[in-house]
Coordinates of C-alpha atoms and ligand atoms in Angstrom, one line a residue:
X15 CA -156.7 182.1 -30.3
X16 CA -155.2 179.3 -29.7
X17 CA -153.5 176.6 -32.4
X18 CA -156.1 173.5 -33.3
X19 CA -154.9 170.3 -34.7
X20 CA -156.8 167.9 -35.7
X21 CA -155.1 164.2 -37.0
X22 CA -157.0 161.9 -39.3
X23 CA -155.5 157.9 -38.9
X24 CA -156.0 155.0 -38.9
X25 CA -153.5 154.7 -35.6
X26 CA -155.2 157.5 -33.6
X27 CA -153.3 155.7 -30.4
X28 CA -150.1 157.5 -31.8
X29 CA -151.1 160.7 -30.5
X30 CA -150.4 162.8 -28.6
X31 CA -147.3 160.3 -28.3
X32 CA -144.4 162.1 -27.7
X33 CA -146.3 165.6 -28.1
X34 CA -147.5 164.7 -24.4
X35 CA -143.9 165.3 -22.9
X36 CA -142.0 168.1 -22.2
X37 CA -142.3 171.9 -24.2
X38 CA -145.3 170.2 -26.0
X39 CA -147.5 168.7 -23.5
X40 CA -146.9 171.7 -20.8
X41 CA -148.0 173.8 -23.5
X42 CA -151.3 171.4 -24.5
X43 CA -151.7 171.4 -20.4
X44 CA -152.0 174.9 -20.8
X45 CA -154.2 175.3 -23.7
X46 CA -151.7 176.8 -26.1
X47 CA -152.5 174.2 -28.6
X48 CA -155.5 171.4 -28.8
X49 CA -155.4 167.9 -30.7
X50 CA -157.7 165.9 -31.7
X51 CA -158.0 162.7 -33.9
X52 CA -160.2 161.0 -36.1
X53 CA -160.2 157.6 -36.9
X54 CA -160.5 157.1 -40.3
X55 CA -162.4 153.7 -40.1
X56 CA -164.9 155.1 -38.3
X57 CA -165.9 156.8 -41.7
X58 CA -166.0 152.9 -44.1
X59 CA -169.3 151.5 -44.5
X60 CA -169.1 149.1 -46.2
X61 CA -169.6 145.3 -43.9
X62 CA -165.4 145.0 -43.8
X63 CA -165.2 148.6 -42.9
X64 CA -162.7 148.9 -45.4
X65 CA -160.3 151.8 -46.0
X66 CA -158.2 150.5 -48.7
X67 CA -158.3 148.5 -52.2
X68 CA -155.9 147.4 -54.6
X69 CA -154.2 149.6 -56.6
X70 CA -156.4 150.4 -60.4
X71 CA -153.5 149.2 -63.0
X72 CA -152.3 146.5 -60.8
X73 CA -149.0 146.3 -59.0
X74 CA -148.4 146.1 -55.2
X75 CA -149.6 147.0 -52.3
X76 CA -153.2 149.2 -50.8
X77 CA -154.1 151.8 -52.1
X78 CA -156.7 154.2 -49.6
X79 CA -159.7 154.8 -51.1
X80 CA -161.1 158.1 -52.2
X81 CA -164.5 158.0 -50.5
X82 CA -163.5 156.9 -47.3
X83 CA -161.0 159.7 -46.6
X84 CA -163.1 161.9 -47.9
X85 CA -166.3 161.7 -46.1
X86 CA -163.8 161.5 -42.8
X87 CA -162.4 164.9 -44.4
X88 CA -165.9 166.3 -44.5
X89 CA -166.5 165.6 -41.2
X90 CA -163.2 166.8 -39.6
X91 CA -163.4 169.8 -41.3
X92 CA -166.5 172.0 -42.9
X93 CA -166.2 173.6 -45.8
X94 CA -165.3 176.9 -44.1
X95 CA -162.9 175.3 -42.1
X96 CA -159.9 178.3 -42.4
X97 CA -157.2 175.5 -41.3
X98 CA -154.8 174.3 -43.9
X99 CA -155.8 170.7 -45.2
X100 CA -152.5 168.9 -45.2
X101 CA -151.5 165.1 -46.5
X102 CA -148.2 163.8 -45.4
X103 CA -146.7 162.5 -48.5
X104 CA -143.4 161.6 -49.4
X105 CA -143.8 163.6 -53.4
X106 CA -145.4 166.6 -51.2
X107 CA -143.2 169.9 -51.1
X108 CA -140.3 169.2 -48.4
X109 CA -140.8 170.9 -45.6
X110 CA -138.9 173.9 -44.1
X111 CA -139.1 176.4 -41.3
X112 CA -140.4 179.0 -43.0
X113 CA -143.6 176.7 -43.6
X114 CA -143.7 175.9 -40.0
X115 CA -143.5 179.3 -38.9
X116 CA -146.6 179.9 -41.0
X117 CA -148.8 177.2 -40.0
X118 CA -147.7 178.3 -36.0
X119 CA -149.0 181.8 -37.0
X120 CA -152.4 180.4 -38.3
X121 CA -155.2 178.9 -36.6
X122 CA -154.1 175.0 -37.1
X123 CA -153.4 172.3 -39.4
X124 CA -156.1 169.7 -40.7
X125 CA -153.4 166.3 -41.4
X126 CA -154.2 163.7 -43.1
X127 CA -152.0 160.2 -42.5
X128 CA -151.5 158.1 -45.3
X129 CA -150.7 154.3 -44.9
X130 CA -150.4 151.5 -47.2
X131 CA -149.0 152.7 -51.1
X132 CA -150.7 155.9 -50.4
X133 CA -154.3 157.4 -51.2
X134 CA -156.3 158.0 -54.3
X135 CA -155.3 160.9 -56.6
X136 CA -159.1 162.3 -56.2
X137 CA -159.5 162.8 -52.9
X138 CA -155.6 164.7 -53.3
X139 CA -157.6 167.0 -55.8
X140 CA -161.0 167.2 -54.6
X141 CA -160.4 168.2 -51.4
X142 CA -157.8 170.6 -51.9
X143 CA -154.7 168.8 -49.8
X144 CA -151.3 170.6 -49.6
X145 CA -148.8 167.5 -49.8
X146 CA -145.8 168.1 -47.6
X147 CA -143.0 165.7 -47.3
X148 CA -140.6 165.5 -44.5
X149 CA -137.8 164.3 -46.5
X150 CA -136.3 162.0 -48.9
X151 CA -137.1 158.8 -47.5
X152 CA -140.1 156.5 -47.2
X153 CA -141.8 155.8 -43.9
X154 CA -144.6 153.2 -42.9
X155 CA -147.3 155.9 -42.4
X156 CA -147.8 159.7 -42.1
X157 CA -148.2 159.7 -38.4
X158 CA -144.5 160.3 -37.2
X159 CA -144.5 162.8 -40.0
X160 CA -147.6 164.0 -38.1
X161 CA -145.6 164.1 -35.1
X162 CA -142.6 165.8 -36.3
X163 CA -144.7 168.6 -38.0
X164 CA -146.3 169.7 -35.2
X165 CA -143.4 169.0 -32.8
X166 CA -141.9 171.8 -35.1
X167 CA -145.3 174.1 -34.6
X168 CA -145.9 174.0 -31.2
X169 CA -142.4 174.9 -29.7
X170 CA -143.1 178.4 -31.7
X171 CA -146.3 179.3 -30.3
X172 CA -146.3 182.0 -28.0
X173 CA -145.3 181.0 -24.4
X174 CA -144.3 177.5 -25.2
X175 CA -140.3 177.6 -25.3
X176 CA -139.0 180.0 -22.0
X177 CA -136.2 182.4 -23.9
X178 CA -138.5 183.5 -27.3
X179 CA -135.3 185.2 -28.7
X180 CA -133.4 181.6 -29.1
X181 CA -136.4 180.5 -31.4
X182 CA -135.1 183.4 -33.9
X183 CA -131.3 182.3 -33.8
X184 CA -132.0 178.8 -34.7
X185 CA -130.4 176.6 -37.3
X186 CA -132.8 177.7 -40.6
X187 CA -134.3 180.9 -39.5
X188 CA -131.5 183.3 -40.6
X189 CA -130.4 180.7 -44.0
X190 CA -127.7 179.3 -41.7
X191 CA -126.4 176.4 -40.1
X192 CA -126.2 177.3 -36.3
X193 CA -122.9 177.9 -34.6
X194 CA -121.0 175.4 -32.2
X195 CA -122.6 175.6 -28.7
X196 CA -120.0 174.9 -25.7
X197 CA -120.7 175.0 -21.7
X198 CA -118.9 174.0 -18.5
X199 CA -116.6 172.7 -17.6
X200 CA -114.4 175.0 -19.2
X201 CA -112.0 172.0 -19.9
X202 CA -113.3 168.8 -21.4
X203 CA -110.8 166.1 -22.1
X204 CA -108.5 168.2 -23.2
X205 CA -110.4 170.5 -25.3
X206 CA -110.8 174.3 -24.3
X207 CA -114.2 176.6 -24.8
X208 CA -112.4 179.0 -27.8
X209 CA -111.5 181.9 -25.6
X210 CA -113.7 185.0 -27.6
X211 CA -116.6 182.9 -25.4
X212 CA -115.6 183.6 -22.3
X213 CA -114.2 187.1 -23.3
X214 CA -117.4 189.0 -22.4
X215 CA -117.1 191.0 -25.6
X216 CA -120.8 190.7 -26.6
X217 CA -119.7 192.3 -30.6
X218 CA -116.9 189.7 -30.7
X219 CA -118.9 186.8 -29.6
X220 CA -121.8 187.6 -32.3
X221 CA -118.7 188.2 -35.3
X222 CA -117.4 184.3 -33.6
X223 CA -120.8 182.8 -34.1
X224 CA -121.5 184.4 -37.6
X225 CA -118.4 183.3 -38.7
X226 CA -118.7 179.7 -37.6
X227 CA -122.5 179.3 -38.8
X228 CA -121.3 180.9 -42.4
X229 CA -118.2 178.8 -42.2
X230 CA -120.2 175.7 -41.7
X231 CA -123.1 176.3 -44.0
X232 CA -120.2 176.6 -46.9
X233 CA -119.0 173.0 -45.4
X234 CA -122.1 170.9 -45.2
X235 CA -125.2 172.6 -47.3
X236 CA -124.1 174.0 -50.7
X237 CA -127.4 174.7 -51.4
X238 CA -128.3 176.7 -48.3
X239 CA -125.3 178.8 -49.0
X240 CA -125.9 179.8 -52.3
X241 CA -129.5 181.0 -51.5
X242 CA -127.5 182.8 -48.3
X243 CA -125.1 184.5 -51.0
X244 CA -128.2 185.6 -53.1
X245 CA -130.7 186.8 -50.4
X246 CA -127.4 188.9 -49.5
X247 CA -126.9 190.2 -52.4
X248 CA -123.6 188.4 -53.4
X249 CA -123.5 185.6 -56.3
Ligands
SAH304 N1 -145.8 154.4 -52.2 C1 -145.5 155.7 -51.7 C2 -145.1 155.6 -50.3 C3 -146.2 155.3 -49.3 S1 -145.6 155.3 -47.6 C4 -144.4 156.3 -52.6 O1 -143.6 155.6 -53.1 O2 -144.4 157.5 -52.7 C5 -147.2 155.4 -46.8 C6 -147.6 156.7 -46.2 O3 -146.6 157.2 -45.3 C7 -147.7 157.8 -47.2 O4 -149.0 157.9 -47.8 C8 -147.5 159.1 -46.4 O5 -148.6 159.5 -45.7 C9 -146.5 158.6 -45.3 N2 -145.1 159.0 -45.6 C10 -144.1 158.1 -46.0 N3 -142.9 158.8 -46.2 C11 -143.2 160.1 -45.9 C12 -142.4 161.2 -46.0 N4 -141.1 161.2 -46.3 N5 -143.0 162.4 -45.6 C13 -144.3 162.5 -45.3 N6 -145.1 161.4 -45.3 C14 -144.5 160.2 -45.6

């Protein structure tokens, strides 16, 4: 079974974007994972096909209105839909690696692009959507959220990256920082590849790299680190 996305915007044009090239769009090609889009204006009636009003209690900005994203809701997905319905959203639960490894291991993702201030608190709670923010900043729209979500998803899907063991040593997926990487030439304006490398000593070379991801975990993400020390045991 393969992974089924389907993207409701009002900038359907966005996609595949970037999820056309490379890893990604081999692996679309191939039929390891399928997009699709829904405009979201396709579902306004009213005579502007409006999707947005201004905001109840005043203050700036378009706010997207309940009924409209809902009846496109609806329509991209049936009640017994088993997909995830997600809403990009910058107060939505940052999101991590171990969510992405779930959503690749389920059938898809339902996404829902937010524009303008935002959309309606109703439609957030009628229909259920799991708000996931992709960090502490504020972007335009959801759609390169979008994008980076399930640029994250579909390099884990079975087949689509060559070596699978390098997906499972990765930055995140043990609680570490990765380690330095280094290749030819074996001198680089002066600098050397640290010898235990080039040693051949498989044990060695996995203490090295432990060592340096640990070491630079400490360095640059105390709070990585301290859930590292507690998952191992050590406070
Ligand atoms: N007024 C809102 C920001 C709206 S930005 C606030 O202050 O919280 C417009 C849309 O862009 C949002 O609805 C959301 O879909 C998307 N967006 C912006 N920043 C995002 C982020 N960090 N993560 C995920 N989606 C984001």
């Amino acid at each position: 079974m393969s992974f089924h996305a389907t993207v409701l915007t009002l900038y359907p044009e966005m996609f595949p974007g970037p999820l056309n090239l490379s890893l990604a769009g081999r692996a679309r090609t191939a039929g390891v994972w399928s997009l699709d889009t829904v405009q979201i204006r396709d579902f306004a009636h009213d005579r502007h096909r409006s999707v947005d009003d201004t905001p109840a209690g005043g203050g700036a900005g378009m706010v997207m209105r309940p009924d409209v994203l809902a009846r496109a809701v609806d329509a991209a997905a049936p009640e017994d839909d088993p997909r995830p319905r997600i809403l990009m959203s910058p107060r939505g639960k940052p999101l991590n690696q171990a969510r992405i490894r779930a959503l690749a291991n389920g059938p898809g993702a339902i996404i829902l692009c937010g524009r303008f201030e935002g959309v309606d608190q109703r439609v957030i709670e009628t229909r259920a959507l799991e708000e996931i923010s992709i960090g502490d900043y504020i972007l335009s729209g959801g759609e390169p959220a979008a994008l980076v979500l399930l640029d994250a998803v579909v390099r884990l899907l079975p087949g689509v990256m060559g070596n699978e063991t390098s997906g499972m040593e990765e930055s995140f997926e043990s609680g570490l920082l990765e380690h330095p990487h280094y290749t030819r030439p074996q001198t680089f304006e002066g600098l050397e590849i640290p010898d235990v490398l080039t040693s051949g000593n498989h044990r060695r070379i996995a203490e090295w790299r432990l060592a340096e991801a640990e070491k630079l975990t400490r360095e640059r993400r105390p709070d990585l680190w301290s859930a590292y020390r507690k998952q191992k045991g050590q406070t």
